[in-house]
Amino acid sequence: MTQVSLALRAPSANRVYAQAAGALALAEAHWVLGAHQGAAPVVRERMVSGMDALEVRTEEDSSTRATAADSASAATTVRLLASLSATLGVLDVIEEAAAGSAVPTAPLLRPRDLPGLLHHPADLETILRYPGKTNEQFTALLINLAAALSTRRAGLFDGTLSLLDPLCGRGTTLNRALRLGLSPVGAEIDRKDVEAYRAFLGTWLRDHRLKHTLDSTRLTVHGEQLGTRFEAELAPDKQTLRAGGGQRLTVLGCDTARLGQLLPAASVDALVADLPYGVQHGSRADGAWRRSPLEVLRAAAPGWRRLLRDGAGIALAVNRRTLDHDQASAVLAESGLRVLSTDGAFRHRVDQSIDRDILLAVPTNHPRVEQLSALAADQENEIS
Ligand SMILES: C[S@@+](CC[C@H](N)C(=O)[O-])C[C@H]1O[C@@H](n2cnc3c(N)ncnc32)[C@H](O)[C@@H]1O
């Protein structure tokens, strides 16, 4: 028996590159569901009453359909669909043949109750606006993809997935991670960004009356001062905060190439970053430390690898105009990281100077590296 589910897609998804939103949602579903199920799912775009949707077909063994394990796996599929970055709602498609009628009836659409995945309101991601900010919905997609590749993916739903954005800007990815209930870590070299993010977060925590602490300290290694560090702890009430049961956020104001010395080895499950595009974003092109995206990657990759667990996942947003897929793959390979996604697998045009793509990668000794590579081959076949 075939179970058909529809994930309704937000109409405003990815405003800047609206035409590519459907293809991106398909690609996201391919990896998120495929990594979980061990094989590429059958997903296609479909219109439902004038709304964009993704249709997912799952083959179920009718003899086991009623078992607890089967309904648990159906619930997982719904949860995965609900977690896709553009999902508004999930519907089951129920084909009902009208008794005695030769005329086919329209299928019934039954809305599913979805688990609440987000712990904080949307304004945590949307209030701050600045040149060079990563689109929030695109950021959510990157997190989903990196988490999907991780052997600890379940931690996305219970707050234990450890997430690092080693080029965090003013915190778009960190804010999404906080909304997901995670305790993320970020690094950013630009002091103005670190300070702007700290100030924003302090105001936001106060405005939302969350119990919290917010501390800034110097960041030093072997007596050398690298920059600053700020740490926030937040919880809905004082007791949870006192008991250490809240969320934690850490931002290191330093060169990402130093992270290998600053954070514990093999502690990160998902590394998500929007690499510098190598183009100007207003005043953000200033600063002698600004290097080409490939140079940043070359300097940072060994340290990043040290921080990753073997079963970790990586999702990097890149500008194809300034970072060549093969060169980036070679640089990552030198540090024991294997790029899985093919060139252009997530390609979309952001503006004249940014032809964006996503590199998905894992450590070469990731326990599921072969199975995940097969998903990349499936995706290429579907595109061609
Ligand atoms: C495309 S932006 C990321 C924007 C971020 N996702 C946001 O929404 O705010 C890339 C960021 O990498 C930072 N960066 C560039 N080189 C760096 C380095 N060597 N170490 C740490 N951060 C760096 C830049 O300052 C910039 O904020």
CSV table of N, CA and C in Angstrom, one decimal, residues 65-140:
chain,number,residue,atom,x,y,z
A,65,ARG,N,1.4,-2.8,8.8
A,65,ARG,CA,0.9,-1.4,8.9
A,65,ARG,C,0.4,-1.0,10.3
A,66,ALA,N,-0.2,-2.0,10.9
A,66,ALA,CA,-0.8,-1.7,12.2
A,66,ALA,C,0.1,-1.8,13.4
A,67,THR,N,1.4,-2.2,13.1
A,67,THR,CA,2.3,-2.4,14.3
A,67,THR,C,2.7,-1.0,14.8
A,68,ALA,N,3.2,-1.1,16.1
A,68,ALA,CA,3.7,0.2,16.7
A,68,ALA,C,4.9,0.7,16.0
A,69,ALA,N,5.8,-0.2,15.6
A,69,ALA,CA,7.0,0.3,14.9
A,69,ALA,C,6.6,1.0,13.6
A,70,ASP,N,5.6,0.5,12.9
A,70,ASP,CA,5.2,1.2,11.7
A,70,ASP,C,4.6,2.6,11.9
A,71,SER,N,3.7,2.7,12.9
A,71,SER,CA,3.2,4.0,13.1
A,71,SER,C,4.2,4.9,13.7
A,72,ALA,N,5.2,4.4,14.4
A,72,ALA,CA,6.3,5.3,14.8
A,72,ALA,C,7.1,5.8,13.6
A,73,SER,N,7.3,4.9,12.6
A,73,SER,CA,8.1,5.4,11.4
A,73,SER,C,7.2,6.4,10.6
A,74,ALA,N,5.9,6.2,10.6
A,74,ALA,CA,5.0,7.1,9.9
A,74,ALA,C,5.1,8.5,10.6
A,75,ALA,N,5.1,8.5,11.9
A,75,ALA,CA,5.2,9.7,12.7
A,75,ALA,C,6.5,10.4,12.4
A,76,THR,N,7.6,9.6,12.3
A,76,THR,CA,8.9,10.2,12.0
A,76,THR,C,8.9,10.9,10.6
A,77,THR,N,8.3,10.3,9.6
A,77,THR,CA,8.2,10.9,8.3
A,77,THR,C,7.5,12.2,8.4
A,78,VAL,N,6.4,12.2,9.1
A,78,VAL,CA,5.6,13.5,9.2
A,78,VAL,C,6.4,14.5,9.9
A,79,ARG,N,7.2,14.1,10.9
A,79,ARG,CA,8.0,15.0,11.7
A,79,ARG,C,9.1,15.6,10.8
A,80,LEU,N,9.7,14.7,9.9
A,80,LEU,CA,10.7,15.2,9.0
A,80,LEU,C,10.1,16.2,8.0
A,81,LEU,N,8.9,15.8,7.5
A,81,LEU,CA,8.2,16.8,6.5
A,81,LEU,C,8.0,18.1,7.2
A,82,ALA,N,7.5,18.0,8.5
A,82,ALA,CA,7.2,19.2,9.2
A,82,ALA,C,8.5,20.1,9.4
A,83,SER,N,9.6,19.4,9.5
A,83,SER,CA,10.9,20.1,9.8
A,83,SER,C,11.5,20.8,8.5
A,84,LEU,N,10.9,20.5,7.3
A,84,LEU,CA,11.5,21.1,6.1
A,84,LEU,C,11.3,22.6,6.2
A,85,SER,N,12.3,23.4,5.7
A,85,SER,CA,12.3,24.8,6.0
A,85,SER,C,11.1,25.6,5.5
A,86,ALA,N,10.4,25.1,4.5
A,86,ALA,CA,9.3,25.9,4.0
A,86,ALA,C,8.0,25.3,4.3
A,87,THR,N,7.9,24.3,5.1
A,87,THR,CA,6.6,23.6,5.3
A,87,THR,C,5.7,24.4,6.2
A,88,LEU,N,4.4,24.5,5.6
A,88,LEU,CA,3.4,25.2,6.4
A,88,LEU,C,2.5,24.2,7.1
A,89,GLY,N,2.3,23.1,6.5
A,89,GLY,CA,1.4,22.1,7.1
A,89,GLY,C,1.6,20.8,6.3
A,90,VAL,N,1.2,19.7,6.9
A,90,VAL,CA,1.3,18.4,6.3
A,90,VAL,C,-0.1,17.7,6.2
A,91,LEU,N,-0.5,17.2,5.0
A,91,LEU,CA,-1.8,16.6,4.8
A,91,LEU,C,-1.6,15.1,4.4
A,92,ASP,N,-2.4,14.2,4.9
A,92,ASP,CA,-2.4,12.8,4.3
A,92,ASP,C,-3.4,12.8,3.2
A,93,VAL,N,-3.1,12.1,2.1
A,93,VAL,CA,-4.0,12.0,0.9
A,93,VAL,C,-4.7,10.7,1.1
A,94,ILE,N,-6.0,10.8,1.1
A,94,ILE,CA,-6.8,9.5,1.3
A,94,ILE,C,-7.7,9.3,0.0
A,95,GLU,N,-7.3,8.3,-0.8
A,95,GLU,CA,-8.1,8.1,-2.0
A,95,GLU,C,-9.3,7.2,-1.6
A,96,GLU,N,-10.5,7.7,-1.8
A,96,GLU,CA,-11.7,6.9,-1.4
A,96,GLU,C,-12.5,6.7,-2.7
A,97,ALA,N,-12.7,5.4,-3.0
A,97,ALA,CA,-13.6,5.1,-4.1
A,97,ALA,C,-15.0,5.1,-3.6
A,98,ALA,N,-15.9,6.0,-4.2
A,98,ALA,CA,-17.3,6.0,-3.8
A,98,ALA,C,-17.9,4.7,-4.2
A,99,ALA,N,-18.6,4.1,-3.2
A,99,ALA,CA,-19.2,2.8,-3.4
A,99,ALA,C,-20.2,2.8,-4.6
A,100,GLY,N,-20.0,1.9,-5.6
A,100,GLY,CA,-20.9,1.8,-6.7
A,100,GLY,C,-20.8,2.9,-7.7
A,101,SER,N,-19.9,3.8,-7.6
A,101,SER,CA,-19.8,4.9,-8.6
A,101,SER,C,-18.6,4.6,-9.5
A,102,ALA,N,-18.8,4.8,-10.8
A,102,ALA,CA,-17.8,4.6,-11.8
A,102,ALA,C,-16.9,5.9,-11.9
A,103,VAL,N,-17.5,7.0,-11.4
A,103,VAL,CA,-16.7,8.3,-11.5
A,103,VAL,C,-15.7,8.4,-10.3
A,104,PRO,N,-14.4,8.6,-10.7
A,104,PRO,CA,-13.4,8.7,-9.6
A,104,PRO,C,-13.7,10.0,-8.7
A,105,THR,N,-13.6,9.8,-7.4
A,105,THR,CA,-13.8,10.9,-6.5
A,105,THR,C,-12.5,11.6,-6.2
A,106,ALA,N,-12.6,12.9,-5.8
A,106,ALA,CA,-11.4,13.6,-5.4
A,106,ALA,C,-10.9,13.1,-4.1
A,107,PRO,N,-9.6,13.0,-4.0
A,107,PRO,CA,-9.1,12.4,-2.7
A,107,PRO,C,-9.4,13.3,-1.5
A,108,LEU,N,-9.5,12.7,-0.4
A,108,LEU,CA,-9.7,13.5,0.9
A,108,LEU,C,-8.3,13.9,1.4
A,109,LEU,N,-8.2,15.1,1.9
A,109,LEU,CA,-7.0,15.6,2.5
A,109,LEU,C,-7.1,15.8,4.0
A,110,ARG,N,-6.4,15.0,4.7
A,110,ARG,CA,-6.6,15.1,6.2
A,110,ARG,C,-5.4,15.7,6.8
A,111,PRO,N,-5.6,16.9,7.5
A,111,PRO,CA,-4.5,17.6,8.1
A,111,PRO,C,-3.9,16.8,9.2
A,112,ARG,N,-2.5,16.8,9.3
A,112,ARG,CA,-1.9,16.1,10.4
A,112,ARG,C,-1.6,17.1,11.5
A,113,ASP,N,-1.7,16.7,12.8
A,113,ASP,CA,-1.2,17.5,13.9
A,113,ASP,C,0.3,17.5,13.9
A,114,LEU,N,0.9,18.6,13.9
A,114,LEU,CA,2.4,18.6,13.8
A,114,LEU,C,3.0,19.0,15.1
A,115,PRO,N,4.1,18.3,15.4
A,115,PRO,CA,4.8,18.7,16.7
A,115,PRO,C,5.3,20.1,16.6
A,116,GLY,N,5.3,20.8,17.7
A,116,GLY,CA,5.9,22.2,17.7
A,116,GLY,C,7.4,22.1,17.8
A,117,LEU,N,8.1,22.5,16.7
A,117,LEU,CA,9.5,22.3,16.7
A,117,LEU,C,10.3,23.6,17.2
A,118,LEU,N,9.6,24.7,17.2
A,118,LEU,CA,10.3,26.0,17.5
A,118,LEU,C,10.0,26.5,18.9
A,119,HIS,N,11.0,26.8,19.6
A,119,HIS,CA,10.9,27.2,21.0
A,119,HIS,C,10.7,28.7,21.3
A,120,HIS,N,11.0,29.5,20.3
A,120,HIS,CA,11.0,31.0,20.5
A,120,HIS,C,10.3,31.6,19.3
A,121,PRO,N,9.8,32.8,19.5
A,121,PRO,CA,9.1,33.5,18.4
A,121,PRO,C,10.0,33.9,17.2
A,122,ALA,N,9.4,34.1,16.0
A,122,ALA,CA,10.1,34.3,14.8
A,122,ALA,C,10.9,35.6,14.8
A,123,ASP,N,10.5,36.6,15.7
A,123,ASP,CA,11.3,37.9,15.6
A,123,ASP,C,12.7,37.7,16.0
A,124,LEU,N,13.1,36.6,16.7
A,124,LEU,CA,14.5,36.4,17.0
A,124,LEU,C,15.3,36.3,15.7
A,125,GLU,N,14.7,35.8,14.7
A,125,GLU,CA,15.4,35.7,13.4
A,125,GLU,C,15.2,36.9,12.5
A,126,THR,N,14.1,37.6,12.7
A,126,THR,CA,13.7,38.6,11.6
A,126,THR,C,14.0,40.1,12.0
A,127,ILE,N,14.2,40.4,13.3
A,127,ILE,CA,14.3,41.8,13.7
A,127,ILE,C,15.6,42.4,13.1
A,128,LEU,N,16.7,41.7,13.3
A,128,LEU,CA,18.0,42.3,12.8
A,128,LEU,C,18.1,42.3,11.3
A,129,ARG,N,18.3,43.5,10.7
A,129,ARG,CA,18.5,43.6,9.2
A,129,ARG,C,19.8,44.2,8.9
A,130,TYR,N,20.6,43.7,8.0
A,130,TYR,CA,21.9,44.3,7.7
A,130,TYR,C,22.4,43.8,6.4
A,131,PRO,N,23.3,44.5,5.7
A,131,PRO,CA,23.8,44.0,4.4
A,131,PRO,C,24.6,42.7,4.7
A,132,GLY,N,24.4,41.7,3.9
A,132,GLY,CA,25.2,40.5,4.0
A,132,GLY,C,24.5,39.5,4.9
A,133,LYS,N,23.3,39.8,5.4
A,133,LYS,CA,22.6,38.8,6.3
A,133,LYS,C,22.1,37.6,5.4
A,134,THR,N,22.3,36.4,6.0
A,134,THR,CA,21.8,35.2,5.3
A,134,THR,C,20.3,35.2,5.4
A,135,ASN,N,19.6,34.9,4.3
A,135,ASN,CA,18.1,34.7,4.4
A,135,ASN,C,17.7,33.7,5.4
A,136,GLU,N,16.7,34.0,6.3
A,136,GLU,CA,16.5,33.1,7.4
A,136,GLU,C,15.9,31.7,7.0
A,137,GLN,N,15.1,31.7,5.9
A,137,GLN,CA,14.6,30.4,5.5
A,137,GLN,C,15.7,29.5,4.9
A,138,PHE,N,16.6,30.2,4.2
A,138,PHE,CA,17.7,29.5,3.6
A,138,PHE,C,18.6,28.9,4.7
A,139,THR,N,18.8,29.7,5.8
A,139,THR,CA,19.5,29.2,6.9
A,139,THR,C,18.9,28.0,7.5
A,140,ALA,N,17.6,28.0,7.7
A,140,ALA,CA,16.9,26.8,8.2
A,140,ALA,C,17.1,25.6,7.3
